[in-house]
XYZ file of C-alpha atoms in Angstrom:
566
model
C -24.880 196.264 105.732
C -26.910 193.810 103.584
C -30.238 195.118 102.338
C -33.246 192.793 102.477
C -34.664 192.583 98.936
C -37.921 190.805 97.904
C -37.913 189.250 94.469
C -40.866 189.257 92.246
C -41.538 185.527 92.949
C -41.298 186.428 96.718
C -43.926 189.172 96.305
C -46.131 186.953 94.280
C -45.826 184.075 96.806
C -46.323 186.192 99.753
C -49.407 187.822 98.298
C -50.957 184.533 97.445
C -50.095 183.056 100.828
C -51.486 186.223 102.651
C -54.624 186.137 100.692
C -55.290 182.474 101.511
C -54.432 182.811 105.166
C -56.554 185.927 105.461
C -59.459 184.114 103.728
C -58.997 181.071 105.878
C -58.914 182.953 109.058
C -62.012 184.876 108.044
C -63.631 181.550 107.451
C -62.724 180.297 110.880
C -64.089 183.365 112.611
C -67.180 183.230 110.337
C -67.765 179.612 111.387
C -67.240 180.194 115.075
C -69.648 183.165 115.111
C -72.242 181.531 112.950
C -75.594 181.828 114.730
C -78.166 179.049 114.783
C -78.767 176.796 112.817
C -75.198 175.562 113.049
C -75.341 172.700 110.642
C -72.913 174.505 108.200
C -70.361 175.258 110.907
C -68.229 172.154 110.499
C -67.720 172.068 106.658
C -67.054 175.778 106.665
C -64.472 175.378 109.537
C -62.881 172.473 107.901
C -62.457 174.406 104.710
C -61.106 177.444 106.450
C -58.473 175.481 108.202
C -57.426 173.822 105.000
C -57.322 177.296 103.243
C -55.037 178.611 106.077
C -52.718 175.650 105.768
C -52.469 176.133 101.998
C -51.471 179.640 102.600
C -48.672 178.602 104.806
C -47.447 176.108 102.214
C -47.464 178.619 99.500
C -45.401 181.034 101.617
C -42.819 178.273 102.114
C -42.659 177.125 98.442
C -43.433 180.516 96.763
C -40.097 180.481 94.670
C -41.193 177.220 92.915
C -44.558 178.500 92.063
C -45.044 179.508 88.319
C -47.595 182.174 87.456
C -50.043 179.454 86.283
C -50.132 178.143 89.859
C -51.431 181.587 91.081
C -54.320 181.285 88.540
C -55.119 177.837 90.040
C -55.131 179.160 93.579
C -57.295 182.247 92.606
C -59.963 180.008 90.845
C -60.081 177.736 93.941
C -60.379 180.887 96.108
C -63.471 181.963 94.052
C -64.877 178.479 94.462
C -64.284 178.671 98.210
C -65.801 182.002 98.743
C -68.809 181.007 96.649
C -69.247 178.003 98.961
C -68.912 180.132 102.054
C -71.598 182.626 100.680
C -73.934 179.826 99.763
C -73.707 178.485 103.405
C -74.360 181.889 104.964
C -77.331 181.810 107.246
C -78.847 185.164 106.014
C -78.855 187.538 103.101
C -76.877 190.108 105.298
C -74.046 187.658 105.779
C -74.024 186.637 102.174
C -73.889 190.361 100.970
C -71.038 191.113 103.462
C -68.978 188.103 102.099
C -69.317 189.152 98.528
C -66.902 191.973 99.298
C -64.047 189.337 99.471
C -64.332 189.133 95.711
C -62.551 192.594 95.595
C -59.390 190.847 97.145
C -59.467 188.454 94.019
C -59.628 191.390 91.667
C -56.734 193.217 93.391
C -54.562 190.119 93.527
C -55.258 189.046 89.897
C -54.571 192.573 88.423
C -51.391 192.887 90.419
C -49.916 189.618 89.803
C -51.245 188.180 86.367
C -50.709 189.583 82.849
C -53.708 191.637 81.723
C -55.394 188.824 79.891
C -55.067 186.379 82.697
C -56.322 189.138 85.156
C -59.236 189.912 82.877
C -60.322 186.181 82.777
C -59.983 185.814 86.568
C -62.061 189.038 87.210
C -64.678 187.855 84.540
C -64.926 184.556 86.400
C -65.470 186.372 89.819
C -68.232 188.552 88.040
C -69.875 185.494 86.621
C -69.746 183.634 89.929
C -71.404 186.617 91.662
C -74.231 186.472 88.979
C -74.516 182.781 89.295
C -74.985 182.965 93.051
C -77.993 185.158 92.573
C -79.585 182.553 90.441
C -78.852 179.665 92.921
C -79.526 181.514 96.147
C -83.215 182.588 96.658
C -82.311 184.912 99.451
C -79.526 186.734 97.361
C -81.191 189.172 94.995
C -79.252 190.493 91.859
C -79.447 194.122 93.220
C -77.663 193.088 96.407
C -74.476 191.905 94.489
C -74.310 195.050 92.166
C -71.874 197.014 94.691
C -69.599 194.195 95.049
C -69.492 193.467 91.308
C -68.877 197.085 90.410
C -66.146 197.230 93.071
C -64.441 194.170 91.671
C -64.235 195.644 88.184
C -63.106 199.194 89.416
C -60.505 197.834 91.799
C -59.176 195.355 89.139
C -58.773 198.127 86.606
C -57.382 200.640 88.970
C -54.769 198.138 90.295
C -53.930 197.116 86.661
C -53.331 200.780 85.842
C -51.082 201.339 88.853
C -49.135 198.218 87.907
C -48.669 199.445 84.231
C -47.334 202.712 85.684
C -44.988 201.127 87.957
C -43.706 198.696 85.197
C -42.982 201.758 82.946
C -40.451 202.843 85.595
C -38.600 199.566 84.874
C -38.417 200.109 81.064
C -35.665 202.041 79.282
C -37.405 204.723 77.190
C -34.814 204.738 74.278
C -34.486 201.034 73.615
C -37.779 199.561 74.955
C -35.813 196.993 77.008
C -35.612 196.789 80.924
C -33.570 199.549 82.463
C -31.280 198.971 85.533
C -34.176 199.055 87.884
C -35.932 196.334 85.979
C -32.815 194.387 85.664
C -32.047 194.434 89.265
C -35.639 193.284 90.192
C -35.373 190.488 87.737
C -32.027 189.179 88.752
C -33.200 188.677 92.261
C -36.262 186.751 90.979
C -34.222 184.472 88.643
C -31.660 183.810 91.329
C -34.290 182.754 93.773
C -35.729 180.547 91.080
C -32.349 178.999 90.237
C -31.615 178.350 93.995
C -35.073 176.651 94.381
C -35.013 174.642 91.073
C -31.308 173.779 90.876
C -31.376 174.952 87.307
C -28.456 176.929 85.693
C -28.627 180.646 85.284
C -26.114 182.500 83.073
C -25.470 186.071 82.686
C -24.034 188.014 79.590
C -22.659 191.569 79.786
C -22.235 193.427 76.456
C -20.559 196.711 75.721
C -20.381 198.400 72.314
C -16.706 199.092 71.743
C -15.536 202.673 71.304
C -19.178 203.851 71.625
C -17.974 207.174 73.314
C -15.779 207.904 70.261
C -18.664 207.317 67.888
C -20.908 209.568 70.006
C -18.405 212.367 70.001
C -17.676 211.981 66.294
C -21.198 211.563 64.907
C -23.350 213.092 67.618
C -25.746 211.714 70.176
C -28.621 211.101 67.735
C -26.420 208.664 65.862
C -25.344 207.022 69.013
C -28.962 206.709 70.152
C -29.803 205.044 66.873
C -26.938 202.570 67.314
C -28.165 201.577 70.766
C -31.826 201.179 69.508
C -30.607 199.100 66.489
C -28.503 196.794 68.861
C -31.352 196.312 71.266
C -33.720 195.407 68.233
C -31.141 193.008 66.886
C -30.457 191.441 70.246
C -34.205 190.933 71.146
C -34.718 189.252 67.747
C -31.696 187.007 68.376
C -32.690 186.006 71.878
C -36.398 185.451 71.123
C -37.739 183.952 74.382
C -34.480 182.449 75.452
C -33.397 185.368 77.762
C -34.074 188.753 79.290
C -32.302 191.838 77.858
C -31.779 195.006 79.817
C -29.741 198.168 79.260
C -27.879 198.757 82.496
C -25.571 201.604 81.388
C -24.923 204.107 78.650
C -23.825 201.495 76.108
C -23.824 198.373 78.382
C -26.419 195.758 78.125
C -27.086 192.611 80.283
C -28.758 189.404 79.368
C -30.102 187.024 81.880
C -30.349 183.454 80.604
C -32.478 181.058 82.960
C -31.798 177.298 82.302
C -28.736 178.077 80.120
C -25.228 176.755 80.957
C -22.048 178.804 80.406
C -21.068 177.040 77.238
C -24.568 177.626 75.768
C -24.442 181.297 77.014
C -21.028 181.711 75.041
C -22.696 180.507 71.861
C -25.480 183.082 72.376
C -22.974 185.822 73.163
C -21.264 185.137 69.871
C -24.332 185.143 67.837
C -25.335 188.560 69.522
C -22.014 190.096 68.751
C -22.346 188.966 65.022
C -25.850 190.476 64.918
C -24.936 194.200 65.428
C -23.056 196.759 63.373
C -19.625 197.413 64.649
C -17.600 195.601 67.288
C -18.878 194.759 70.763
C -17.281 192.851 73.787
C -18.943 190.397 76.020
C -18.238 188.935 79.511
C -20.147 185.703 80.464
C -20.560 183.825 83.741
C -23.072 181.591 85.531
C -24.612 181.773 88.921
C -23.508 179.288 91.645
C -25.147 178.654 95.051
C -24.073 181.138 97.531
C -23.365 184.022 95.061
C -24.715 187.440 96.008
C -26.054 189.637 93.192
C -22.879 191.814 93.392
C -20.636 188.635 93.123
C -22.551 187.205 90.164
C -22.528 190.495 88.182
C -18.932 191.168 89.121
C -17.689 187.926 87.744
C -19.282 188.747 84.329
C -17.931 192.171 84.509
C -14.395 190.839 84.988
C -14.945 188.698 81.846
C -16.049 191.952 79.962
C -12.993 193.761 81.226
C -10.764 190.902 79.970
C -12.446 190.996 76.624
C -11.746 194.757 76.226
C -8.283 194.440 77.603
C -7.426 191.635 75.241
C -8.147 193.749 72.235
C -11.962 194.118 72.190
C -14.428 192.460 69.815
C -14.514 189.089 71.686
C -16.291 187.205 74.339
C -14.602 185.961 77.634
C -16.155 183.456 80.092
C -15.303 184.127 83.796
C -16.316 180.743 84.962
C -18.130 179.869 88.150
C -16.461 176.487 87.823
C -13.628 175.229 90.215
C -11.086 177.931 89.660
C -8.151 175.501 90.077
C -9.344 173.390 87.168
C -9.912 176.464 84.953
C -6.396 177.831 85.861
C -4.736 174.511 85.006
C -6.387 174.248 81.789
C -5.411 177.826 80.877
C -1.861 177.288 81.869
C -1.646 173.975 80.006
C -2.916 175.699 76.794
C -0.654 178.706 77.192
C 2.343 176.477 77.789
C 1.339 173.845 75.141
C 1.466 171.134 77.852
C -0.950 168.956 76.029
C -0.551 165.628 74.340
C -2.057 164.543 71.030
C -2.431 160.820 70.337
C -3.196 159.386 66.852
C -5.703 156.540 65.849
C -5.223 155.000 62.270
C -7.944 155.063 59.690
C -7.330 152.079 57.382
C -8.303 150.935 53.835
C -9.750 147.472 54.229
C -9.271 146.387 50.600
C -5.597 147.352 50.787
C -4.655 144.996 53.566
C -5.703 147.521 56.203
C -3.135 149.998 55.044
C -3.114 153.254 57.147
C -4.185 156.171 54.918
C -5.005 158.685 57.620
C -4.882 159.335 61.357
C -7.250 160.990 63.775
C -5.579 163.448 66.137
C -7.077 163.113 69.630
C -6.103 165.604 72.375
C -5.030 164.065 75.752
C -4.583 165.719 79.216
C -1.083 164.802 80.430
C -1.095 162.294 83.299
C 1.710 164.224 85.053
C -0.938 166.992 85.838
C -2.149 166.899 89.407
C -5.787 167.213 88.202
C -7.218 164.540 86.066
C -9.318 165.444 83.106
C -11.028 163.432 80.322
C -10.769 164.802 76.805
C -14.447 165.729 76.989
C -14.014 167.681 80.365
C -10.965 169.459 78.805
C -12.815 170.641 75.670
C -15.868 171.504 77.720
C -13.858 173.553 80.260
C -12.167 175.394 77.407
C -15.579 176.127 75.670
C -17.069 177.325 78.980
C -14.215 179.742 79.534
C -13.661 181.259 76.187
C -10.486 179.145 75.602
C -11.685 176.863 72.817
C -10.000 178.883 70.017
C -6.578 178.775 71.872
C -7.037 175.048 72.538
C -7.952 174.365 68.958
C -4.984 176.283 67.677
C -2.487 174.357 69.945
C -4.038 170.944 68.981
C -3.961 171.785 65.239
C -0.283 172.685 65.600
C 0.532 169.502 67.497
C -1.562 167.396 65.087
C 0.303 168.709 62.119
C 3.740 168.333 63.806
C 2.795 164.860 64.910
C 1.554 164.023 61.354
C 4.839 164.741 60.045
C 6.365 162.176 62.481
C 3.794 159.548 61.640
C 4.396 160.130 57.998
C 8.093 159.597 58.398
C 7.751 156.463 60.389
C 5.191 154.961 58.071
C 7.238 155.933 54.974
C 4.253 157.145 53.011
C 1.859 160.125 52.773
C -1.170 160.238 55.054
C -3.812 162.665 55.942
C -4.499 163.995 59.534
C -8.086 164.485 60.767
C -8.657 167.074 63.589
C -11.872 167.613 65.669
C -13.058 171.159 65.835
C -15.608 172.853 67.929
C -18.629 174.870 66.707
C -17.467 177.711 68.810
C -14.234 178.001 66.816
C -16.260 178.254 63.571
C -18.166 181.376 64.662
C -14.831 183.255 64.582
C -14.512 185.145 61.414
C -10.703 184.656 61.491
C -10.767 180.779 61.927
C -9.998 179.963 58.347
C -7.058 182.428 58.250
C -5.661 180.786 61.610
C -5.775 177.374 60.100
C -4.094 178.559 56.865
C -1.364 180.182 59.008
C -0.894 177.120 60.987
C -0.591 174.845 57.907
C 2.129 177.258 56.477
C 4.091 177.401 59.747
C 4.075 173.519 60.252
C 4.545 172.930 56.494
C 1.583 170.511 56.401
C -0.312 170.484 53.055
C -3.852 171.587 52.963
C -5.120 168.737 50.967
C -3.889 166.288 53.742
C -5.794 168.094 56.549
C -9.357 166.870 57.338
C -11.467 168.854 59.867
C -14.191 166.992 61.646
C -17.235 168.827 62.726
C -20.528 167.473 64.061
C -23.817 168.116 62.196
C -25.054 169.658 65.538
C -22.422 172.239 65.272
C -23.664 173.276 61.714
C -27.139 174.299 62.444
C -29.008 176.094 59.677
C -28.376 179.589 61.195
C -24.566 179.040 61.428
C -23.835 181.308 58.535
C -20.320 182.212 59.743
C -19.507 178.470 60.390
C -20.470 177.467 56.773
C -18.501 180.481 55.411
C -15.374 179.498 57.114
C -15.617 175.905 56.136
C -16.287 176.777 52.565
C -13.214 179.087 52.661
C -10.969 176.329 53.866
C -12.452 173.823 51.360
C -11.453 176.232 48.517
C -7.856 175.954 49.786
C -7.968 172.119 49.628
C -8.783 171.337 53.239
C -11.391 168.484 53.403
C -14.398 168.493 55.712
C -15.891 165.435 57.503
C -19.281 165.243 59.195
C -18.597 163.410 62.415
C -20.997 161.192 64.379
C -23.154 160.688 61.392
C -26.146 158.362 62.181
C -26.118 159.274 65.926
C -29.527 160.496 66.787
C -31.210 162.512 64.200
C -29.373 163.202 60.767
C -30.951 165.142 58.139
C -30.254 164.278 54.507
C -31.223 167.928 53.567
C -28.577 169.217 55.908
C -25.943 166.877 54.515
C -26.759 168.039 50.924
C -26.402 171.758 51.968
C -23.176 171.426 54.053
C -19.633 171.967 52.615
C -18.425 168.439 53.324
C -16.257 165.666 51.702
C -16.476 162.797 54.120
C -19.142 161.032 56.319
C -17.742 159.725 59.487
C -20.268 157.068 60.766
C -20.848 156.871 64.464
C -19.844 153.769 66.331
C -23.381 153.049 67.371
C -24.265 152.031 63.858
C -21.745 149.107 63.535
C -22.304 148.151 67.199
C -26.086 147.741 66.862
C -27.466 144.292 66.268
C -30.837 145.281 64.806
C -31.124 146.586 61.261
C -27.406 147.050 60.836
C -27.410 145.884 57.175
C -30.314 148.239 56.280
C -28.408 151.147 57.966
C -25.211 150.401 56.126
C -27.026 150.194 52.865
C -28.634 153.548 53.444
C -25.455 155.255 54.442
C -23.583 153.768 51.418
C -26.361 155.127 49.244
C -26.145 158.550 50.819
C -22.361 158.581 50.217
C -22.673 157.682 46.650
C -25.532 160.110 46.098
C -23.594 163.097 47.438
C -20.238 161.829 46.303
C -18.853 161.544 49.841
C -16.265 159.059 51.257
C -17.579 156.972 54.098
C -15.565 156.151 57.133
C -17.006 153.921 59.889
C -15.676 154.498 63.408
C -15.637 151.896 66.267
C -14.689 148.829 64.336
C -13.635 146.294 67.135
C -14.062 142.842 65.530
C -13.131 141.162 62.260
C -16.700 140.368 61.768
C -17.653 143.925 61.722
C -14.772 144.648 59.243
C -16.018 141.913 57.055
C -19.658 143.427 57.376
C -18.350 146.765 56.091
C -16.392 145.209 53.198
C -19.578 143.314 52.078
C -21.501 146.658 51.908
C -18.734 148.372 49.815
C -17.349 150.512 52.723
C -13.645 150.443 52.426
C -12.497 152.874 55.193
C -12.588 152.026 58.839
C -11.270 153.056 62.304
C -11.349 151.442 65.607
C -9.610 149.308 68.295
C -9.446 146.345 65.899
C -6.577 148.261 64.004
C -5.176 150.189 66.820
C -5.705 152.211 70.063
C -4.940 155.887 69.860
C -1.179 156.227 70.515
C 1.669 158.776 70.391
C 3.175 159.550 66.927
C 6.517 157.906 67.937
C 4.755 154.545 68.469
C 4.039 154.130 64.793
C 6.332 151.839 63.051
C 7.517 151.694 59.340
C 5.814 149.112 57.077
């Protein structure tokens, strides 16, 4: 049996709609019963019908209404009531209609935050007082009962709302409890359905918490939970909604956040607490019930714990066949790596390095671009496995290219920012280099500036550790969008790989190349320009003192065996 549940957006929408419909119907009745003179009947009737129609529209579109829309409706309602009162034929009718202002107070105190509710109630009080100044037949004393009722009802409703909200807060951690989370997840699912925006969910569990509790006592365990909640609230900021849904289990709702972004957030949250914790991540898809949505994240959490704990697993809402095919291809190493040469222009375009580029095998029944393959791996917690396989294939293929060219070369490999937040990433790379017998000083790891934000402390630590072993670091896509010289100066890097957009542009290309050359010299960085497709572009690079280039002019990406000896 499916229970009928109203989300908070539903409640807000239906209350506003009911208020407007009731006000409109009252206006219709008032206009029809208005005694002589009847000159004011028509405008009141038209306004009342429009108000009723507005209420019906609000009921239909309630899930799309932000809280600010309720403020607008309440302000217009105050204006509408003031108009009806001013058109009243007698003081008796005017005083009777002032009672409607109590509806505004009740609605504002129940729906809005206290500052907004106080502002609306103050506006209602000011309107009542203003009417006594404008209408000669409405003395000040006649509005005192209505004005007092507006304040008392507003305060009482706000107090009741505060008491009710406390029932949704966990007393130990100060975040929402299971009741508050259940209410909020219905609301956010309704918003996601109406707005077609993504909605992700993270379930977090403190690993071995029961053992800690048994060993150190409940007071110590409570302190761990409180500290975790504080750290996670600080990490989330305004991004998501945190709730404690079990003894040591927390949930995070992330409106407007994709699975890949949610995985980033989960990794940062795991790193923010003392001790290990596991995470399961998923996103909502149309048609999901609450239980199905939560259940998918719970499966991800179970897999994290079952795979050794202390990790994050995405149980994707994407097409399960695509996800399964990617998982199987990674596990069976059924992937291909092609190589594109990087040449030294001044040495007759001699190949000095190759960039390893992963390819989805054409024999697979599902077609995926390299970008789709990486994104699927990132969204499903498989990017570390994919990166490890690609690095092994790149090093093995590099040995083949080196043999066929008859000279030493370097291999560059693209890495994901999600790999860098793993504290064991550098150790895994070093292990792969030992296993494939590829020298560390012949490996270049390419990472975009976007993946090395200022708060990526772990990423900087991992890259610095690898540089100490001789691995070189390249900042990829430099010059694409916003690039910060301050960031370049602070990053552990050796090479700037200039984005193809720079050489392809026809405006200001000389100034751009001069600026990039100056940056390279200032920070003692090698400069490689990607996307070179014509000899004119190559000549332009040489004229600006840029000696390393990559692009279709020299070669398309190709398998290692297609490289020939010089």
